[in-house]
Amino acid sequence: MARLTQLTDDHLDTVRTKFATFGRQVSGYALEHLAPERGRDIGRMLIGSEGTLAVVTQARVRPVTDPPATSLVVLGFPDIYAAGDVAHLLKGLGAVAAEGIDSRIVDVVRTRRGEHAVPDLPRGAAWMLVEVPGEDAAAAHAAAERVRREIEHTDSLVVTDPAHARALWKIREDGAGLSARSPRDRPAHAGWEDAAVPPARPGDYLRAFDALLEEHDVQGLPYGHFGDGCLHIRLDIDLDAPDATDRYRRFVEDAADLVAAHGGSLSGEHGDGRARSALLPRMYDAETMGLFGSVKRAFDPTNLLNPGILVDPAPVDADIRIPAAHKVTVPLAFGYPEDGGDFSQSRAPGAPASASAAPPARRRRSCARAISPRGRRRTPPVVAPASCRRCSTAPRSPAAGAHPRSTTPSTCACRARAAPATARPASTWRPTSPRHSTRPTRASCARAATTRSAGCRRWLARRPAPPVSSTP
């Protein structure tokens, strides 16, 4: 504590002026909480430090109470920029949520799910879903009418039907999955998905950001927490191109400069991580970056905790997975035809499956283990770039008697998680249970008799029965 106090006092002007400039300034360490007027609160400073300073073993939380009643008003605008221009006014009108979308994401919903999936919306090409509280339903409705009167917009709608409200929020809530592919049907990637600017500047920022997208031949579906100035987007940068890493680096560097020019934060929600830590010098000056390093060394002098995050990071294009990944295309039930069956493509949580894929709403059982859509979705980004270190070789072909649910080592059922470099060689490893095997044993199939699939039964029929011992 004495070391932190000294560091804070030595850089007090920086601590007071460079941090907490707006509510969504998440990038870097929250050093404003070390200022004496804030009580030198180390606990609050550790929030958002991304595991680089300490390990939290216990925490006390303070629950908040939902308002007795809320009302939803949907405001229509001619474009998403106009919505951003007025978003900062909503907090003064008592809004507890102000979420923005535009026609790009609504058109995707119509294309993928049909016209019935899009409820009635006010006229316009962009919308803000604004929720206001009240002591009772009448007070909440009055607050919604006040928003309609005082915010300049094209058209509006106060939603009183709960089913209608759920359908509208569903579009916004599904943003991460819907944006997994861009409007031109390319895979869209994370990496610049939650930048934030002060709440008075989303309109100007979005105008400049769309121009930047056009300059770099990139598309995406913007949406986000407009009332807080935090904007989400996934980008369809072609990471299969020969110059993919250079293109990605140039884009995120230009995007970081744009955010900094608008007084914003590289991250407004998820943190910087490996994707953006190297961009922090474009947002903070040399003194601030040096202070980050000093704080890191005060907490973690041996650099044990999450090295390479926030302090001393690798270059921004050093660890991009897809350009280095071997394409993995195998005919599995959970394959996505939209990606050409390529398991090395990243997908957003909640990304929609194709109509021909296995049903995503329930767990499907093979005779080995239950395989869930979540498992399918989470496996490729971790294990696709290299062979699984826990499974020895690729399974035999179906003609040679391989189990119909078998996969390549890159997508095996064990779902190995980033095995350490010291893992035993595959040639010396033997599975100890069906969970760790690329093929189930006859015994495991017998235990799953009640859920055995037709493919399982055919496989069992081809397998020779175990010899019967003649000895008692």
Short mmCIF file of C-alpha atoms in Angstrom, two decimals:
data_model
loop_
_atom_site.label_atom_id
_atom_site.label_comp_id
_atom_site.label_asym_id
_atom_site.label_seq_id
_atom_site.Cartn_x
_atom_site.Cartn_y
_atom_site.Cartn_z
CA MET A 1 0.00 0.00 0.00
CA ALA A 2 2.85 2.38 0.78
CA ARG A 3 4.31 1.79 -2.70
CA LEU A 4 0.93 2.49 -4.37
CA THR A 5 0.42 5.63 -2.29
CA GLN A 6 3.83 6.91 -3.34
CA LEU A 7 3.16 6.17 -7.02
CA THR A 8 -0.18 7.93 -6.84
CA ASP A 9 1.21 11.00 -5.13
CA ASP A 10 4.07 11.22 -7.63
CA HIS A 11 1.59 11.18 -10.56
CA LEU A 12 -1.44 12.78 -8.96
CA ASP A 13 -2.17 15.14 -11.86
CA THR A 14 -2.19 12.21 -14.28
CA VAL A 15 -4.41 10.13 -12.00
CA ARG A 16 -6.91 12.98 -11.71
CA THR A 17 -7.03 14.01 -15.36
CA LYS A 18 -6.47 10.87 -17.48
CA PHE A 19 -8.93 8.52 -15.83
CA ALA A 20 -12.69 8.38 -15.24
CA THR A 21 -13.29 10.96 -17.95
CA PHE A 22 -16.57 9.13 -18.70
CA GLY A 23 -18.34 6.07 -17.35
CA ARG A 24 -17.21 3.57 -19.99
CA GLN A 25 -13.47 4.25 -19.84
CA VAL A 26 -12.52 0.61 -19.27
CA SER A 27 -9.11 0.46 -21.01
CA GLY A 28 -6.06 0.29 -18.77
CA TYR A 29 -6.10 0.28 -14.96
CA ALA A 30 -8.74 2.24 -13.01
CA LEU A 31 -6.14 4.29 -11.17
CA GLU A 32 -8.58 7.08 -10.33
CA HIS A 33 -9.64 5.05 -7.29
CA LEU A 34 -6.17 5.51 -5.76
CA ALA A 35 -6.63 9.28 -5.52
CA PRO A 36 -6.87 10.52 -1.89
CA GLU A 37 -10.26 12.16 -2.46
CA ARG A 38 -11.61 8.74 -3.52
CA GLY A 39 -10.31 7.02 -0.40
CA ARG A 40 -7.43 5.17 -2.10
CA ASP A 41 -9.80 2.24 -2.74
CA ILE A 42 -7.62 -0.66 -3.92
CA GLY A 43 -10.61 -2.97 -4.26
CA ARG A 44 -12.26 -0.75 -6.84
CA MET A 45 -8.96 -0.22 -8.61
CA LEU A 46 -8.56 -3.99 -9.07
CA ILE A 47 -11.87 -4.22 -10.89
CA GLY A 48 -11.12 -4.57 -14.59
CA SER A 49 -7.41 -5.31 -14.09
CA GLU A 50 -7.90 -8.51 -16.13
CA GLY A 51 -6.15 -10.84 -13.70
CA THR A 52 -2.82 -9.04 -14.01
CA LEU A 53 -2.52 -7.71 -10.44
CA ALA A 54 -4.16 -10.08 -7.98
CA VAL A 55 -6.30 -13.17 -7.54
CA VAL A 56 -9.69 -12.39 -6.00
CA THR A 57 -10.74 -15.12 -3.58
CA GLN A 58 -13.68 -13.39 -1.92
CA ALA A 59 -15.93 -10.46 -2.71
CA ARG A 60 -18.88 -8.71 -1.11
CA VAL A 61 -21.60 -7.49 -3.45
CA ARG A 62 -24.36 -4.94 -3.02
CA PRO A 63 -27.51 -5.98 -4.91
CA VAL A 64 -29.64 -3.33 -6.53
CA THR A 65 -33.42 -3.33 -6.69
CA ASP A 66 -35.36 -3.28 -9.94
CA PRO A 67 -37.80 -0.36 -10.28
CA PRO A 68 -41.43 -1.16 -9.47
CA ALA A 69 -42.49 -0.55 -13.07
CA THR A 70 -40.89 0.26 -16.41
CA SER A 71 -42.10 1.39 -19.80
CA LEU A 72 -40.49 0.89 -23.21
CA VAL A 73 -40.52 3.60 -25.85
CA VAL A 74 -39.00 2.99 -29.30
CA LEU A 75 -37.70 6.07 -31.11
CA GLY A 76 -37.18 6.03 -34.88
CA PHE A 77 -34.45 8.08 -36.62
CA PRO A 78 -33.42 8.67 -40.22
CA ASP A 79 -30.03 7.04 -39.54
CA ILE A 80 -27.93 5.66 -36.72
CA TYR A 81 -25.91 8.90 -36.52
CA ALA A 82 -28.99 10.92 -35.59
CA ALA A 83 -29.74 8.42 -32.84
CA GLY A 84 -26.20 8.84 -31.51
CA ASP A 85 -26.52 12.63 -31.54
CA VAL A 86 -29.36 12.64 -28.98
CA ALA A 87 -28.49 9.58 -26.89
CA HIS A 88 -26.75 11.62 -24.17
CA LEU A 89 -30.01 13.46 -23.39
CA LEU A 90 -31.82 10.33 -22.27
CA LYS A 91 -30.09 9.88 -18.93
CA GLY A 92 -31.39 13.28 -17.85
CA LEU A 93 -34.90 12.02 -18.63
CA GLY A 94 -34.48 9.08 -16.27
CA ALA A 95 -33.75 6.37 -18.84
CA VAL A 96 -32.25 3.20 -17.38
CA ALA A 97 -31.52 1.71 -20.81
CA ALA A 98 -30.95 3.24 -24.24
CA GLU A 99 -29.98 0.62 -26.82
CA GLY A 100 -29.38 1.45 -30.46
CA ILE A 101 -29.78 -0.64 -33.63
CA ASP A 102 -30.26 0.22 -37.27
CA SER A 103 -31.71 -1.28 -40.44
CA ARG A 104 -28.61 -3.37 -41.10
CA ILE A 105 -29.25 -5.69 -38.18
CA VAL A 106 -33.04 -5.64 -38.67
CA ASP A 107 -32.60 -6.68 -42.31
CA VAL A 108 -30.45 -9.61 -41.18
CA VAL A 109 -33.25 -10.74 -38.85
CA ARG A 110 -35.77 -10.59 -41.70
CA THR A 111 -33.47 -12.51 -44.04
CA ARG A 112 -32.57 -15.26 -41.59
CA ARG A 113 -35.80 -15.64 -39.64
CA GLY A 114 -38.51 -14.21 -41.85
CA GLU A 115 -40.74 -11.16 -41.70
CA HIS A 116 -42.61 -12.52 -38.70
CA ALA A 117 -39.44 -12.21 -36.57
CA VAL A 118 -39.45 -8.40 -36.81
CA PRO A 119 -42.21 -6.75 -34.76
CA ASP A 120 -43.76 -3.41 -35.61
CA LEU A 121 -41.23 -0.58 -35.53
CA PRO A 122 -41.64 3.18 -35.90
CA ARG A 123 -40.74 4.74 -39.24
CA GLY A 124 -37.02 5.23 -39.77
CA ALA A 125 -33.76 3.47 -40.58
CA ALA A 126 -32.42 3.35 -37.01
CA TRP A 127 -34.05 2.92 -33.63
CA MET A 128 -33.35 3.37 -29.94
CA LEU A 129 -35.04 1.17 -27.39
CA VAL A 130 -35.44 3.36 -24.31
CA GLU A 131 -36.61 2.00 -20.99
CA VAL A 132 -37.79 4.38 -18.26
CA PRO A 133 -38.83 3.50 -14.70
CA GLY A 134 -41.73 4.61 -12.54
CA GLU A 135 -43.29 4.00 -9.15
CA ASP A 136 -46.19 2.34 -10.94
CA ALA A 137 -47.32 1.62 -14.51
CA ALA A 138 -48.93 5.02 -14.91
CA ALA A 139 -45.80 6.86 -13.80
CA ALA A 140 -43.63 4.77 -16.12
CA HIS A 141 -45.97 5.48 -19.04
CA ALA A 142 -45.84 9.22 -18.27
CA ALA A 143 -42.05 9.08 -18.30
CA ALA A 144 -42.13 7.37 -21.71
CA GLU A 145 -44.40 10.11 -23.09
CA ARG A 146 -41.98 12.73 -21.78
CA VAL A 147 -39.15 11.05 -23.73
CA ARG A 148 -41.28 11.22 -26.89
CA ARG A 149 -41.91 14.93 -26.36
CA GLU A 150 -38.38 16.05 -25.54
CA ILE A 151 -36.18 13.93 -27.85
CA GLU A 152 -36.07 14.89 -31.51
CA HIS A 153 -36.94 11.87 -33.66
CA THR A 154 -38.78 10.77 -36.80
CA ASP A 155 -41.43 8.50 -35.29
CA SER A 156 -42.03 6.73 -31.99
CA LEU A 157 -43.98 4.00 -30.30
CA VAL A 158 -44.73 3.32 -26.64
CA VAL A 159 -44.91 -0.44 -26.26
CA THR A 160 -47.56 -1.69 -23.85
CA ASP A 161 -47.81 -5.33 -24.98
CA PRO A 162 -45.23 -7.47 -23.09
CA ALA A 163 -44.91 -9.91 -26.00
CA HIS A 164 -44.18 -7.04 -28.39
CA ALA A 165 -41.55 -5.69 -25.99
CA ARG A 166 -39.89 -9.11 -25.68
CA ALA A 167 -39.71 -9.43 -29.47
CA LEU A 168 -38.03 -6.02 -29.74
CA TRP A 169 -35.51 -6.77 -27.00
CA LYS A 170 -34.83 -10.14 -28.65
CA ILE A 171 -33.38 -8.40 -31.71
CA ARG A 172 -31.02 -6.38 -29.53
CA GLU A 173 -30.11 -9.31 -27.27
CA ASP A 174 -29.25 -11.49 -30.28
CA GLY A 175 -26.84 -8.88 -31.62
CA ALA A 176 -23.71 -10.97 -30.96
CA GLY A 177 -25.06 -13.96 -32.83
CA LEU A 178 -26.68 -11.98 -35.64
CA SER A 179 -23.46 -10.08 -36.28
CA ALA A 180 -21.41 -13.27 -36.69
CA ARG A 181 -21.75 -12.72 -40.44
CA SER A 182 -21.62 -9.36 -42.14
CA PRO A 183 -24.31 -7.94 -44.47
CA ARG A 184 -22.35 -9.33 -47.44
CA ASP A 185 -22.36 -12.81 -45.84
CA ARG A 186 -18.72 -12.99 -44.77
CA PRO A 187 -17.53 -14.30 -41.39
CA ALA A 188 -17.30 -11.37 -38.97
CA HIS A 189 -14.65 -11.34 -36.25
CA ALA A 190 -14.16 -9.84 -32.82
CA GLY A 191 -11.20 -7.62 -32.01
CA TRP A 192 -12.82 -4.21 -32.12
CA GLU A 193 -16.20 -5.03 -30.68
CA ASP A 194 -16.79 -2.70 -27.72
CA ALA A 195 -15.05 0.64 -28.14
CA ALA A 196 -16.69 3.55 -26.29
CA VAL A 197 -16.77 7.32 -26.55
CA PRO A 198 -18.27 9.95 -24.23
CA PRO A 199 -22.10 9.80 -24.38
CA ALA A 200 -22.31 13.14 -26.22
CA ARG A 201 -20.19 11.85 -29.13
CA PRO A 202 -21.55 8.57 -30.55
CA GLY A 203 -23.06 10.32 -33.57
CA ASP A 204 -19.81 11.97 -34.66
CA TYR A 205 -17.85 8.82 -33.88
CA LEU A 206 -20.18 6.59 -35.92
CA ARG A 207 -19.98 8.92 -38.94
CA ALA A 208 -16.19 8.77 -38.88
CA PHE A 209 -16.15 5.04 -38.09
CA ASP A 210 -18.39 4.15 -41.04
CA ALA A 211 -16.07 6.19 -43.29
CA LEU A 212 -13.14 4.22 -41.87
CA LEU A 213 -14.92 0.92 -42.61
CA GLU A 214 -15.47 2.00 -46.20
CA GLU A 215 -11.85 3.08 -46.55
CA HIS A 216 -10.64 -0.37 -45.44
CA ASP A 217 -13.35 -2.31 -47.33
CA VAL A 218 -14.81 -3.70 -44.10
CA GLN A 219 -18.44 -4.15 -43.07
CA GLY A 220 -20.25 -4.92 -39.82
CA LEU A 221 -23.50 -4.53 -37.91
CA PRO A 222 -23.24 -1.78 -35.28
CA TYR A 223 -25.40 -1.80 -32.18
CA GLY A 224 -24.86 -1.04 -28.53
CA HIS A 225 -25.46 0.91 -25.36
CA PHE A 226 -25.96 4.33 -26.92
CA GLY A 227 -26.82 5.99 -23.62
CA ASP A 228 -23.35 5.10 -22.33
CA GLY A 229 -21.51 5.64 -25.63
CA CYS A 230 -20.48 1.97 -25.92
CA LEU A 231 -20.80 0.49 -29.40
CA HIS A 232 -20.53 -3.14 -30.44
CA ILE A 233 -19.52 -4.37 -33.88
CA ARG A 234 -17.87 -7.42 -35.40
CA LEU A 235 -15.84 -6.92 -38.59
CA ASP A 236 -15.65 -8.99 -41.77
CA ILE A 237 -11.94 -8.44 -42.39
CA ASP A 238 -10.83 -11.17 -44.79
CA LEU A 239 -8.43 -13.11 -42.56
CA ASP A 240 -7.88 -15.72 -45.29
CA ALA A 241 -6.17 -13.17 -47.55
CA PRO A 242 -2.36 -13.31 -47.92
CA ASP A 243 -1.96 -9.88 -46.30
CA ALA A 244 -4.59 -10.53 -43.61
CA THR A 245 -2.44 -9.70 -40.58
CA ASP A 246 -1.20 -6.44 -42.11
CA ARG A 247 -4.72 -5.39 -43.07
CA TYR A 248 -6.03 -6.19 -39.61
CA ARG A 249 -3.19 -4.27 -37.92
CA ARG A 250 -3.68 -1.20 -40.10
CA PHE A 251 -7.41 -1.16 -39.45
CA VAL A 252 -7.29 -1.48 -35.64
CA GLU A 253 -4.50 1.10 -35.42
CA ASP A 254 -6.61 3.57 -37.41
CA ALA A 255 -9.66 2.69 -35.32
CA ALA A 256 -7.70 3.25 -32.09
CA ASP A 257 -6.56 6.66 -33.32
CA LEU A 258 -10.18 7.50 -34.18
CA VAL A 259 -11.45 6.55 -30.72
CA ALA A 260 -8.67 8.52 -29.03
CA ALA A 261 -9.48 11.56 -31.18
CA HIS A 262 -13.05 11.44 -29.85
CA GLY A 263 -11.88 11.18 -26.23
CA GLY A 264 -12.94 7.55 -26.03
CA SER A 265 -11.73 4.20 -24.75
CA LEU A 266 -10.49 1.24 -26.79
CA SER A 267 -12.70 -0.93 -24.60
CA GLY A 268 -15.93 0.09 -22.95
CA GLU A 269 -16.96 -3.29 -21.60
CA HIS A 270 -14.88 -6.42 -22.22
CA GLY A 271 -11.37 -5.19 -21.43
CA ASP A 272 -8.29 -4.88 -23.63
CA GLY A 273 -6.81 -8.39 -23.39
CA ARG A 274 -4.39 -9.62 -26.02
CA ALA A 275 -6.42 -8.06 -28.81
CA ARG A 276 -5.94 -4.40 -27.82
CA SER A 277 -3.32 -4.03 -25.08
CA ALA A 278 -0.69 -3.10 -27.66
CA LEU A 279 -2.92 -0.21 -28.79
CA LEU A 280 -3.02 1.49 -25.37
CA PRO A 281 -0.15 3.91 -26.23
CA ARG A 282 -2.47 5.39 -28.87
CA MET A 283 -4.91 6.30 -26.11
CA TYR A 284 -2.59 7.12 -23.19
CA ASP A 285 0.64 9.15 -23.10
CA ALA A 286 4.06 7.81 -22.12
CA GLU A 287 3.74 8.88 -18.48
CA THR A 288 0.47 7.00 -18.07
CA MET A 289 1.86 3.87 -19.72
CA GLY A 290 4.88 4.03 -17.44
CA LEU A 291 2.55 4.32 -14.44
CA PHE A 292 0.71 1.17 -15.56
CA GLY A 293 4.02 -0.68 -15.59
CA SER A 294 4.95 0.57 -12.12
CA VAL A 295 1.60 -0.52 -10.69
CA LYS A 296 1.99 -3.95 -12.31
CA ARG A 297 5.45 -4.41 -10.79
CA ALA A 298 4.20 -3.27 -7.36
CA PHE A 299 1.57 -6.01 -7.32
CA ASP A 300 3.35 -8.68 -9.37
CA PRO A 301 7.14 -8.18 -9.38
CA THR A 302 7.79 -11.56 -11.03
CA ASN A 303 5.24 -11.00 -13.81
CA LEU A 304 3.42 -14.20 -12.91
CA LEU A 305 -0.18 -13.04 -13.29
CA ASN A 306 -1.51 -12.98 -16.85
CA PRO A 307 1.69 -11.67 -18.47
CA GLY A 308 1.42 -9.74 -21.71
CA ILE A 309 -1.92 -8.13 -20.83
CA LEU A 310 -2.06 -4.32 -20.48
CA VAL A 311 1.69 -4.14 -19.68
CA ASP A 312 4.44 -5.31 -22.08
CA PRO A 313 2.00 -6.85 -24.60
CA ALA A 314 2.85 -8.60 -27.85
CA PRO A 315 2.17 -6.72 -31.11
CA VAL A 316 -1.49 -6.45 -32.00
CA ASP A 317 -1.11 -8.80 -34.99
CA ALA A 318 1.07 -11.39 -33.25
CA ASP A 319 -1.59 -13.90 -32.21
CA ILE A 320 -4.30 -13.79 -34.85
CA ARG A 321 -5.53 -17.36 -35.05
CA ILE A 322 -7.29 -17.80 -38.38
CA PRO A 323 -4.40 -16.93 -40.75
CA ALA A 324 -2.23 -19.51 -38.95
CA ALA A 325 -4.92 -22.17 -38.59
CA HIS A 326 -5.07 -25.21 -40.82
CA LYS A 327 -8.46 -25.52 -42.43
CA VAL A 328 -10.48 -28.27 -40.80
CA THR A 329 -13.35 -29.48 -42.95
CA VAL A 330 -15.05 -32.67 -41.85
CA PRO A 331 -18.67 -33.72 -42.49
CA LEU A 332 -20.10 -33.41 -38.99
CA ALA A 333 -23.68 -32.75 -37.94
CA PHE A 334 -22.68 -29.45 -36.32
CA GLY A 335 -20.84 -28.16 -39.40
CA TYR A 336 -21.99 -24.77 -40.70
CA PRO A 337 -22.43 -24.67 -44.50
CA GLU A 338 -22.17 -20.87 -44.38
CA ASP A 339 -18.49 -21.29 -43.45
CA GLY A 340 -17.90 -23.92 -46.11
CA GLY A 341 -17.71 -26.47 -43.29
CA ASP A 342 -14.47 -24.86 -42.08
CA PHE A 343 -14.11 -25.45 -38.33
CA SER A 344 -11.24 -22.95 -38.10
CA GLN A 345 -13.66 -20.03 -38.57
CA SER A 346 -14.52 -18.18 -35.38
CA ARG A 347 -18.15 -17.79 -34.40
CA ALA A 348 -19.89 -15.47 -31.99
CA PRO A 349 -21.70 -16.88 -28.97
CA GLY A 350 -25.26 -17.48 -30.13
CA ALA A 351 -24.31 -17.54 -33.81
CA PRO A 352 -27.20 -19.11 -35.75
CA ALA A 353 -26.84 -22.60 -37.10
CA SER A 354 -27.97 -23.45 -40.60
CA ALA A 355 -31.24 -25.18 -41.19
CA SER A 356 -29.42 -28.40 -42.06
CA ALA A 357 -27.33 -28.47 -38.90
CA ALA A 358 -28.24 -30.53 -35.88
CA PRO A 359 -30.98 -29.00 -33.70
CA PRO A 360 -29.32 -26.36 -31.47
CA ALA A 361 -32.06 -26.21 -28.84
CA ARG A 362 -31.38 -29.55 -27.18
CA ARG A 363 -28.51 -31.87 -26.33
CA ARG A 364 -27.88 -34.70 -28.79
CA ARG A 365 -26.49 -37.95 -27.42
CA SER A 366 -23.99 -40.20 -29.13
CA CYS A 367 -23.17 -43.53 -27.56
CA ALA A 368 -20.00 -41.99 -26.11
CA ARG A 369 -20.99 -38.73 -24.43
CA ALA A 370 -23.52 -35.95 -24.68
CA ILE A 371 -22.34 -33.37 -27.21
CA SER A 372 -23.97 -29.95 -26.86
CA PRO A 373 -24.19 -27.03 -29.30
CA ARG A 374 -22.15 -25.04 -26.78
CA GLY A 375 -19.39 -27.63 -27.01
CA ARG A 376 -19.46 -27.46 -30.81
CA ARG A 377 -19.34 -23.69 -30.72
CA ARG A 378 -16.54 -23.41 -28.18
CA THR A 379 -14.23 -26.14 -29.48
CA PRO A 380 -12.90 -24.84 -32.84
CA PRO A 381 -11.41 -21.51 -31.64
CA VAL A 382 -9.29 -23.40 -29.11
CA VAL A 383 -8.19 -26.63 -30.74
CA ALA A 384 -8.60 -26.18 -34.49
CA PRO A 385 -5.18 -24.63 -35.22
CA ALA A 386 -3.26 -27.74 -34.20
CA SER A 387 -3.84 -31.42 -33.53
CA CYS A 388 -5.21 -32.30 -30.14
CA ARG A 389 -2.42 -33.26 -27.79
CA ARG A 390 -4.56 -35.74 -25.92
CA CYS A 391 -5.64 -37.87 -28.89
CA SER A 392 -2.98 -39.76 -30.76
CA THR A 393 -4.00 -40.05 -34.42
CA ALA A 394 -6.91 -39.41 -36.69
CA PRO A 395 -9.60 -42.10 -36.41
CA ARG A 396 -9.96 -44.69 -39.08
CA SER A 397 -12.30 -44.10 -41.97
CA PRO A 398 -15.84 -45.49 -41.78
CA ALA A 399 -14.85 -48.24 -44.20
CA ALA A 400 -12.19 -49.37 -41.74
CA GLY A 401 -14.65 -49.54 -38.90
CA ALA A 402 -14.38 -46.08 -37.38
CA HIS A 403 -17.23 -45.01 -35.18
CA PRO A 404 -19.70 -42.80 -37.08
CA ARG A 405 -19.37 -40.04 -34.49
CA SER A 406 -15.56 -39.98 -34.70
CA THR A 407 -13.83 -36.71 -35.57
CA THR A 408 -10.35 -35.60 -36.47
CA PRO A 409 -7.96 -34.82 -33.61
CA SER A 410 -8.62 -31.13 -34.20
CA THR A 411 -12.24 -31.48 -33.15
CA CYS A 412 -12.15 -34.57 -30.97
CA ALA A 413 -14.64 -35.36 -28.24
CA CYS A 414 -12.15 -34.74 -25.44
CA ARG A 415 -12.22 -30.97 -26.19
CA ALA A 416 -8.69 -30.52 -24.88
CA ARG A 417 -8.09 -27.00 -23.61
CA ALA A 418 -4.74 -25.57 -24.65
CA ALA A 419 -2.59 -28.41 -23.34
CA PRO A 420 0.74 -27.23 -21.93
CA ALA A 421 3.91 -27.63 -23.94
CA THR A 422 5.04 -30.30 -21.46
CA ALA A 423 2.08 -32.57 -22.21
CA ARG A 424 3.05 -36.18 -22.81
CA PRO A 425 3.60 -37.14 -26.48
CA ALA A 426 0.55 -38.56 -28.13
CA SER A 427 2.30 -41.90 -28.67
CA THR A 428 2.58 -42.46 -24.91
CA TRP A 429 -0.89 -41.37 -23.92
CA ARG A 430 -3.77 -43.78 -23.56
CA PRO A 431 -7.34 -42.78 -22.79
CA THR A 432 -8.55 -43.96 -19.42
CA SER A 433 -12.25 -43.49 -20.10
CA PRO A 434 -14.59 -43.07 -23.09
CA ARG A 435 -14.66 -39.34 -22.32
CA HIS A 436 -11.06 -38.98 -23.52
CA SER A 437 -11.33 -41.24 -26.55
CA THR A 438 -11.99 -40.35 -30.16
CA ARG A 439 -14.00 -43.60 -30.36
CA PRO A 440 -16.25 -45.16 -27.75
CA THR A 441 -15.61 -48.62 -26.41
CA ARG A 442 -18.10 -51.42 -26.71
CA ALA A 443 -18.70 -51.18 -22.98
CA SER A 444 -19.52 -47.48 -23.19
CA CYS A 445 -22.00 -48.18 -25.97
CA ALA A 446 -23.64 -50.85 -23.87
CA ARG A 447 -24.05 -48.38 -21.01
CA ALA A 448 -25.84 -46.01 -23.39
CA ALA A 449 -28.26 -48.65 -24.70
CA THR A 450 -31.32 -46.52 -24.04
CA THR A 451 -29.99 -43.62 -26.14
CA ARG A 452 -28.12 -45.60 -28.80
CA SER A 453 -28.42 -44.11 -32.27
CA ALA A 454 -28.92 -46.04 -35.49
CA GLY A 455 -25.33 -45.26 -36.44
CA CYS A 456 -24.17 -46.74 -33.15
CA ARG A 457 -26.12 -49.93 -33.76
CA ARG A 458 -24.66 -50.33 -37.24
CA TRP A 459 -21.14 -49.77 -35.88
CA LEU A 460 -21.67 -52.34 -33.13
CA ALA A 461 -22.96 -54.85 -35.67
CA ARG A 462 -19.74 -54.55 -37.70
CA ARG A 463 -17.51 -55.05 -34.66
CA PRO A 464 -16.52 -58.62 -33.77
CA ALA A 465 -17.90 -59.88 -30.50
CA PRO A 466 -15.35 -60.27 -27.69
CA PRO A 467 -13.96 -63.80 -27.34
CA VAL A 468 -15.62 -66.03 -24.78
CA SER A 469 -13.19 -67.47 -22.30
CA SER A 470 -13.27 -71.24 -21.90
CA THR A 471 -11.84 -71.11 -18.42
CA PRO A 472 -14.24 -70.90 -15.47
#
